[in-house]
mmCIF file of C-alpha atoms in Angstrom:
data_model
loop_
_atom_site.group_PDB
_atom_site.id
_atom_site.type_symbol
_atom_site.label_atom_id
_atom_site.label_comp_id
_atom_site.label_asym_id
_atom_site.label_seq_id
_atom_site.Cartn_x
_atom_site.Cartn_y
_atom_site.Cartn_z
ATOM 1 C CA UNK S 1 -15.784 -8.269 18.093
ATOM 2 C CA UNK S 2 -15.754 -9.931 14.917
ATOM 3 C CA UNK S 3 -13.871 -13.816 14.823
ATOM 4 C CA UNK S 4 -10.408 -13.727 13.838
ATOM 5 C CA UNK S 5 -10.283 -16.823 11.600
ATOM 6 C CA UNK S 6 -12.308 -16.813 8.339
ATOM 7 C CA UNK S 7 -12.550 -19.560 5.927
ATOM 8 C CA UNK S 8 -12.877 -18.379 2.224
ATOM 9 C CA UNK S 9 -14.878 -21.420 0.817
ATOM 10 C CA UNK S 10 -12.666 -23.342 -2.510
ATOM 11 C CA UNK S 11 -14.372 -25.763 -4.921
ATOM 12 C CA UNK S 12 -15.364 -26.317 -8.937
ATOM 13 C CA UNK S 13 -18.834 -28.045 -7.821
ATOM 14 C CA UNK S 14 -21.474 -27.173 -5.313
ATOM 15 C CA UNK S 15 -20.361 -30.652 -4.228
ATOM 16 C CA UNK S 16 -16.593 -29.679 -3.612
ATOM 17 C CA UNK S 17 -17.866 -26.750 -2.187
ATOM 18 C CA UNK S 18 -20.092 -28.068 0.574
ATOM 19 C CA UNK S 19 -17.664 -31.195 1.565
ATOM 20 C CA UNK S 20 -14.976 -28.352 2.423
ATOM 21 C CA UNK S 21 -17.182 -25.870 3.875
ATOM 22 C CA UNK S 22 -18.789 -28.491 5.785
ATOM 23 C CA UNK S 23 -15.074 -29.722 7.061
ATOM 24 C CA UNK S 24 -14.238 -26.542 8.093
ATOM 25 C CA UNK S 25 -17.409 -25.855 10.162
ATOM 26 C CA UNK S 26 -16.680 -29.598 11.804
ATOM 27 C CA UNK S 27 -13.430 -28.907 12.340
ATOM 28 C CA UNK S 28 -14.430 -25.649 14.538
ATOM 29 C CA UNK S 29 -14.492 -22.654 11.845
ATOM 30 C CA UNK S 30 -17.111 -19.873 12.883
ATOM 31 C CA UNK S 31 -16.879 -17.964 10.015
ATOM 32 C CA UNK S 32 -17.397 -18.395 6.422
ATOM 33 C CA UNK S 33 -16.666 -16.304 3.317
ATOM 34 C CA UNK S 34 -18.131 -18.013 0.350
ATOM 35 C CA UNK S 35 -16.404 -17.330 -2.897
ATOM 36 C CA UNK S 36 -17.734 -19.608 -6.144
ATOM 37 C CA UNK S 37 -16.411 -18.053 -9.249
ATOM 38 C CA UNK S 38 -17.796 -18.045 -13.058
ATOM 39 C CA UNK S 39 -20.896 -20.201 -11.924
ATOM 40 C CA UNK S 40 -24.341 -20.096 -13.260
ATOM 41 C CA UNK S 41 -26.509 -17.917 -11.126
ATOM 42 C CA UNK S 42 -28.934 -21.515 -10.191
ATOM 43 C CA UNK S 43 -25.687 -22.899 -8.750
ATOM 44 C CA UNK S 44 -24.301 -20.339 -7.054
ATOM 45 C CA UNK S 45 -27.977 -19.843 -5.400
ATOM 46 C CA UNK S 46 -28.369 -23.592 -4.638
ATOM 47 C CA UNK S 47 -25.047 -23.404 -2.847
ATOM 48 C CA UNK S 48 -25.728 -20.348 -0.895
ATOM 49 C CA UNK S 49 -29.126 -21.780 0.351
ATOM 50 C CA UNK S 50 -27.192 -25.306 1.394
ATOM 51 C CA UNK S 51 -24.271 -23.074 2.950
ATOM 52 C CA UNK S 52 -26.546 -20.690 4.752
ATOM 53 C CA UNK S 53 -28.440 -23.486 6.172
ATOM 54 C CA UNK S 54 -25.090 -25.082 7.459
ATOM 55 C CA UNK S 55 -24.049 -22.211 8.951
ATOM 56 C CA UNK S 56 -26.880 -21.663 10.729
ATOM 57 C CA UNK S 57 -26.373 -25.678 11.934
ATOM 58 C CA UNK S 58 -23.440 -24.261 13.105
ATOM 59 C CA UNK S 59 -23.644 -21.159 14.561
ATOM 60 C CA UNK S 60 -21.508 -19.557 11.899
ATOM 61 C CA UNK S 61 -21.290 -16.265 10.688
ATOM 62 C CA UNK S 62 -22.095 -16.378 7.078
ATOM 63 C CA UNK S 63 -20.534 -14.001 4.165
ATOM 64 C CA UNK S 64 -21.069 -14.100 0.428
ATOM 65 C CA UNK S 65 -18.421 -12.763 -1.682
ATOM 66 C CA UNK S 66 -19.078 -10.470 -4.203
ATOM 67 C CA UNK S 67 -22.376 -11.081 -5.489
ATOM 68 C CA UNK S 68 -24.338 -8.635 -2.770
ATOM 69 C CA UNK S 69 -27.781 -8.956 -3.974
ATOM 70 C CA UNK S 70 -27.807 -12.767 -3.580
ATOM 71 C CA UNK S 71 -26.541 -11.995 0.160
ATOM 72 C CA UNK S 72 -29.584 -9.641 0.133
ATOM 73 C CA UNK S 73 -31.925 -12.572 -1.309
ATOM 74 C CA UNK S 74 -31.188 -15.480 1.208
ATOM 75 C CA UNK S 75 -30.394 -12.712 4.015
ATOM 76 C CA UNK S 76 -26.561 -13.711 4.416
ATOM 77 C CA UNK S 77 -24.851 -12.049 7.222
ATOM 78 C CA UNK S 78 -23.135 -10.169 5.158
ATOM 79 C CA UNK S 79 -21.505 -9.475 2.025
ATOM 80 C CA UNK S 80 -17.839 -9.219 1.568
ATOM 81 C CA UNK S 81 -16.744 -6.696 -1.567
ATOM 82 C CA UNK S 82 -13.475 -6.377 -4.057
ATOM 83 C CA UNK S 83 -11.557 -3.517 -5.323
ATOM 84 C CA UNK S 84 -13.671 -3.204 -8.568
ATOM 85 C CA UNK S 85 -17.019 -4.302 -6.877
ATOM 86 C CA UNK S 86 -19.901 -2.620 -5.925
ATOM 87 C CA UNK S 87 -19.237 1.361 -3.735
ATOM 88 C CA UNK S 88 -19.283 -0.373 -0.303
ATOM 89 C CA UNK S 89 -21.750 2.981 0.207
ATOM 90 C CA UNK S 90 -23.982 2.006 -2.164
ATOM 91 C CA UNK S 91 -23.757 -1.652 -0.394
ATOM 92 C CA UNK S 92 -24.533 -0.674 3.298
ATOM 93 C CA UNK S 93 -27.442 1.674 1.174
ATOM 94 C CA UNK S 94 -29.030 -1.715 -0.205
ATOM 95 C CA UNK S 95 -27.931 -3.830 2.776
ATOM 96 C CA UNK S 96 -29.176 -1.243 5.823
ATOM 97 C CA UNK S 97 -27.049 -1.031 8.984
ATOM 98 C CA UNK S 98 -27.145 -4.579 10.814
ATOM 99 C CA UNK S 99 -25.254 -6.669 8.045
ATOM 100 C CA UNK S 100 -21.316 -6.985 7.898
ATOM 101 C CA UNK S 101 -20.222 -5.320 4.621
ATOM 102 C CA UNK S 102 -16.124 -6.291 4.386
ATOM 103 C CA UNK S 103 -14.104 -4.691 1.729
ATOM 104 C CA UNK S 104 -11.036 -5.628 -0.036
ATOM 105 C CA UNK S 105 -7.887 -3.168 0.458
ATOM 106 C CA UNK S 106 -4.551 -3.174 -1.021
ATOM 107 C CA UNK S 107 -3.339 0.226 0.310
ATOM 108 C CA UNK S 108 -3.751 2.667 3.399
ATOM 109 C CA UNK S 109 -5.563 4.506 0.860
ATOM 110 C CA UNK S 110 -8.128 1.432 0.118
ATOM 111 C CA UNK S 111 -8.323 1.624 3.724
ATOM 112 C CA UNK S 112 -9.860 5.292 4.377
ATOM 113 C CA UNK S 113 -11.767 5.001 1.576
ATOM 114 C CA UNK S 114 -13.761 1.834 2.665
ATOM 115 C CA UNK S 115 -13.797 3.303 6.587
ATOM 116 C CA UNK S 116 -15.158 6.325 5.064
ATOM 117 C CA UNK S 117 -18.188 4.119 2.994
ATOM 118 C CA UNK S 118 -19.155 2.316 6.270
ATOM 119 C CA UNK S 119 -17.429 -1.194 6.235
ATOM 120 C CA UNK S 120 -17.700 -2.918 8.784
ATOM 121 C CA UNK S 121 -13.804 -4.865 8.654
ATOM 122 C CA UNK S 122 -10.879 -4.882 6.039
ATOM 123 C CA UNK S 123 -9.680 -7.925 3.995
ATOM 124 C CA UNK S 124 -6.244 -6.222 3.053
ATOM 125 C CA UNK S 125 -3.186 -8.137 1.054
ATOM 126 C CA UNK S 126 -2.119 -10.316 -0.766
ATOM 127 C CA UNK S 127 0.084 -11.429 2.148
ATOM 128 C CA UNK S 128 2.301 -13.173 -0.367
ATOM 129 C CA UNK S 129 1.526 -14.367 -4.239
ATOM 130 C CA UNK S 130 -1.398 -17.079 -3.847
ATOM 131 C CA UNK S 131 -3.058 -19.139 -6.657
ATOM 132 C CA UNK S 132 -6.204 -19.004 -5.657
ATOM 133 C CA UNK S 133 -6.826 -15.399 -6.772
ATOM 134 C CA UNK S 134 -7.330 -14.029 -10.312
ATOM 135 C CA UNK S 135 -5.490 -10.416 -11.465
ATOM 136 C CA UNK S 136 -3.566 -10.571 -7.925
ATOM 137 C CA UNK S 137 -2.740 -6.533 -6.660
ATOM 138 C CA UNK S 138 0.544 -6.189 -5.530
ATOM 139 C CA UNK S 139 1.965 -8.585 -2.741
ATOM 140 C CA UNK S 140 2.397 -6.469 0.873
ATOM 141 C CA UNK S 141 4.318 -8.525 2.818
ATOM 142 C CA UNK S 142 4.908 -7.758 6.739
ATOM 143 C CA UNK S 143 6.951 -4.283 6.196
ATOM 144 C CA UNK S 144 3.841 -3.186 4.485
ATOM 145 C CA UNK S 145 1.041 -4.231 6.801
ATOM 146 C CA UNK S 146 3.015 -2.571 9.610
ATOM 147 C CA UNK S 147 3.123 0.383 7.668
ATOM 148 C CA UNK S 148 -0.947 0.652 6.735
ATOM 149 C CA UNK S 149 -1.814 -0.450 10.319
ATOM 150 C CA UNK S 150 0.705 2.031 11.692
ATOM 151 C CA UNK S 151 -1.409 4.244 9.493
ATOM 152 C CA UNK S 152 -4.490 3.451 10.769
ATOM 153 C CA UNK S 153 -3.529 3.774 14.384
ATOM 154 C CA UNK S 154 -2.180 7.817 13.078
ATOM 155 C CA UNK S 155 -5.363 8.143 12.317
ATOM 156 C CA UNK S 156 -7.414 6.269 14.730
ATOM 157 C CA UNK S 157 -8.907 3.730 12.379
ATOM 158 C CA UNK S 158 -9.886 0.907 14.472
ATOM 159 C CA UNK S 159 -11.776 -1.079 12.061
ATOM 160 C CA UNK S 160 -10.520 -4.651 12.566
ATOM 161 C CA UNK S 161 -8.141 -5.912 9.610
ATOM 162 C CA UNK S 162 -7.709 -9.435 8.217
ATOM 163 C CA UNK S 163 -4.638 -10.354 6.100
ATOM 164 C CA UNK S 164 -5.208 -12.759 3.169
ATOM 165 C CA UNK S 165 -3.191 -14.391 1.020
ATOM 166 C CA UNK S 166 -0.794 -17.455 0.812
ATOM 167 C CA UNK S 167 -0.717 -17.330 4.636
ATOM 168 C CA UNK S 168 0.933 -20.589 6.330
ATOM 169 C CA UNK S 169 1.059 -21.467 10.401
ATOM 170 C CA UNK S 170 4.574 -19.925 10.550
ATOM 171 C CA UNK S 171 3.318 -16.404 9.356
ATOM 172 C CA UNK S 172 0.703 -16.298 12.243
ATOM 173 C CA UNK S 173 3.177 -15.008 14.590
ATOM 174 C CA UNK S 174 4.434 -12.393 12.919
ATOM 175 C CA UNK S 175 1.842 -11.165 11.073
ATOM 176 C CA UNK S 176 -0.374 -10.797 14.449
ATOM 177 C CA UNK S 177 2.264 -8.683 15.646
ATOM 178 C CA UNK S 178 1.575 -5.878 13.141
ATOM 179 C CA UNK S 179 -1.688 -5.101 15.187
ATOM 180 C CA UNK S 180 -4.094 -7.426 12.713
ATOM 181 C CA UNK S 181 -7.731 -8.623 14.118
ATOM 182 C CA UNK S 182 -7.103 -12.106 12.496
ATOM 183 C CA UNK S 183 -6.509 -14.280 8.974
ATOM 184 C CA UNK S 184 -8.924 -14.651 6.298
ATOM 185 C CA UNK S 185 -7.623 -18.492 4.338
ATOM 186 C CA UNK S 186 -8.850 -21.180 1.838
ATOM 187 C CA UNK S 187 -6.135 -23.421 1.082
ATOM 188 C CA UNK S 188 -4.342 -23.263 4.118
ATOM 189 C CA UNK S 189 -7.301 -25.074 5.490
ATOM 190 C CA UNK S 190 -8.924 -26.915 2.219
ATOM 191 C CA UNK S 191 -5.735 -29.248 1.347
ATOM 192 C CA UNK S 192 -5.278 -29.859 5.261
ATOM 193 C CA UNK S 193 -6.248 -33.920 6.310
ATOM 194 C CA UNK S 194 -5.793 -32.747 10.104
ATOM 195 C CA UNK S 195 -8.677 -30.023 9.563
ATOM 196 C CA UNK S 196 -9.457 -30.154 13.599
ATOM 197 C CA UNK S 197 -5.654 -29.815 14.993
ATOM 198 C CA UNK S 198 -4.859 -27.191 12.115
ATOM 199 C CA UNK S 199 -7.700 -24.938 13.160
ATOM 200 C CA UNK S 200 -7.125 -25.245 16.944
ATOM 201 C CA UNK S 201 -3.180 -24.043 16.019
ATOM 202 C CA UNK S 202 -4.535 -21.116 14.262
ATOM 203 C CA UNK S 203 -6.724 -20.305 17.041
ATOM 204 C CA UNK S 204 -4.332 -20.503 19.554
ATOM 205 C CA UNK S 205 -1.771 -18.596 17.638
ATOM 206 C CA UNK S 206 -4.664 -15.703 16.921
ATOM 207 C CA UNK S 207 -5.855 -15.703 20.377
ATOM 208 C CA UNK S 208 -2.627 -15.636 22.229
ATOM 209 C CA UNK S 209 -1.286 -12.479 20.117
ATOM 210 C CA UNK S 210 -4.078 -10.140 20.818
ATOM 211 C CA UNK S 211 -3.089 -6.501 20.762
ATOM 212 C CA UNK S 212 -4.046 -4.381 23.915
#
């Protein structure tokens, strides 16, 4: 089963980029979702290359966001998709059967659909408003991902759900209690100087709510 803590990558520069990325694999983060807006295809490439090749240095599972035919180029682990990107059908088409396709959801509906195409898990919020995300689909909250994973269960969807968006230590809790697989966050663990202790929390708090 798929980690439950994912680190969607934040920075302006390959530079930023690669410092926090790099942090966050140091500080014991197995999973990275890289997500570098509005750059020039040569930089977002260099960066992939550099991240791929950390993640690999660290055993991590490696996603792109978005941009699925760069994950194709440097053979990524995976790819993870939006609302308005690529049919995650035509994705699992290009990418063939043995690399993690994760799609965006905002609704139960989102949900069925993607299930239906062949992903692999479910990125579904926003939690709460965040800042970190342009054109932001409506916020969920907790009564909301109970109801959608309620859903799911209905209807025996078992694909493993992460919620993103504006998610701090104290939602952990509560959030795992809904039946989630785990958290996908950036600035949660970007602006943190305790990078080590703040991941170990999460993991504890992940682990130690598992859903039988």
């Amino acid at each position: 089963m798929y980690n439950k803590l994912q680190y969607i990558s934040q920075g302006n520069t390959i530079e930023e980029q690669l410092y926090n990325i790099h942090h966050a694999l140091d500080a014991g983060c197995d999973w990275i979702q890289m997500r570098f807006k509005n750059q020039t295809a040569k930089n977002t490439f260099a960066l992939a290359e550099a991240v791929k090749f950390l993640c690999e240095e660290y055993l991590a599972n490696f996603i792109v966001n978005d941009n699925l035919y760069l994950a194709q180029q440097i053979a990524a682990d995976g790819v993870h998709l939006g609302l308005t990107d690529m049919n995650i059908a035509e994705a699992r088409a290009i990418l063939g059967n043995t690399k993690i396709i994760g799609g965006t959801a905002n609704t139960f509906e989102d949900v069925e659909n993607h299930v239906k195409n062949g992903c692999d898990y479910i990125g579904l919020g926003p939690f709460r408003f965040t800042s970190t995300k342009e054109k932001l689909s409506p916020i969920l909250g907790l009564s909301s991902y109970y109801t959608i994973l309620q859903k799911m269960k209905d209807h025996k969807i078992k694909t493993p759900v992460y919620a993103i968006g504006g998610i701090t230590l104290n939602d952990i809790n509560p959030i795992m209690e809904t039946g989630i697989h785990g958290i996908a966050v950036s600035g949660m663990i970007t602006k943190s100087d305790q990078k080590e202790k703040l991941i170990q929390q999460l993991n504890e708090k992940l682990y130690a709510n598992v859903i039988v």
